[in-house]
Amino acid sequence: MQKIIAANWKMYKNSKEAASEASALASALANGTPDNRLVLVFAPFTAVAAVSAAFAGKACLGSGGQNFYPAAEGAFTGEIAPAMLKDAGATWLLAGHSERRHILGESNDFVAQKVAYGLDQGFSVMLCVGETLAEREAGKLGQVLAEQISSALKPLSAQCKAALAGRFAVAYEPVWAIGTGKVAGHPEVLEAHKTVRDLLVAELGDQGNALPILYGGSVKPDNASGLVNLENVDGLLVGGASLKSESFLKIVSA
Ligand code: PGA
């Protein structure tokens, strides 16, 4: 399966900084990505167009939106429509990131609406899932992942479910490992990714084996290679260490 190495720039970088980092990535990867990996950048809204322009015409580089509202347009102050992100050149959307679930209060139901709408609008969607430390300590890892995944897939039509390959990915990001420097240990990553894989297969049949599962949470150049080569780890979603192209490029080739 093609591995995906994705940068989540969160609320960092103005459009000039974004253009400069994205151009640095595009020129470093001008002759293709290592092992034909797909490299994605989820930039802030005001920088999506700059990233898309730097990546234009390069099949292994993609631009995505970190957030969106599941409607064509309307009275949703402060929100952005997928059509607007498409206009800025984005082809991927992130849904269910833990910062949106836990800081902005997005529920499983709302995340599910976003996933269905984003797919319906022709985007590829990356669904983020993961447990808090309290949930892990209470032995609820499997339950939390099952709720997050089955709720997100529930509204999809049978036709949509049958055509998810190549346009749907799951990023497992334990909340306690995001931005904390506490990367999950390999046994924990293996267990969680196997759980996600089994859930995808239970929901989608054999197709669940073809969908990439990324790991995210304090991925750095020095731990990326160990993580990306684990069973059922089909890529990485990188926050802090993706902000500088030198650091992110080391992860892209890890
Ligand atoms: P981090 O963030 O790499 O800074 O831990 C990952 C993420 O939030 O996607």
Coordinates of C-alpha atoms and ligand atoms in Angstrom, one line a residue, residues 8 10 97 99 173 177-180 216-220 237-241, ligand 1:
N8 CA -0.6 19.1 10.0
K10 CA -2.3 23.5 12.7
H97 CA -8.8 15.8 14.8
E99 CA -8.1 19.3 18.9
E173 CA -3.5 9.6 17.3
A177 CA 0.8 11.7 22.6
I178 CA -0.2 14.8 20.6
G179 CA 2.2 17.7 21.1
T180 CA 3.5 16.3 24.4
G216 CA 0.2 10.5 14.8
G217 CA 1.4 11.9 18.0
S218 CA 5.0 13.4 18.7
V219 CA 6.4 11.9 15.5
K220 CA 10.0 13.2 15.0
L237 CA 0.5 12.4 10.6
V238 CA 3.0 15.0 11.9
G239 CA 2.3 18.2 13.7
G240 CA 5.2 20.1 15.3
A241 CA 8.0 18.3 13.4
Ligands
PGA1 P1 2.3 16.4 17.0 O1 0.8 16.6 16.4 O2 3.1 15.7 15.9 O3 2.8 17.8 17.3 O4 2.2 15.6 18.3 C1 0.2 15.6 15.7 C2 -1.2 16.0 15.3 O5 -1.8 16.7 16.0 O6 -1.7 15.6 14.2

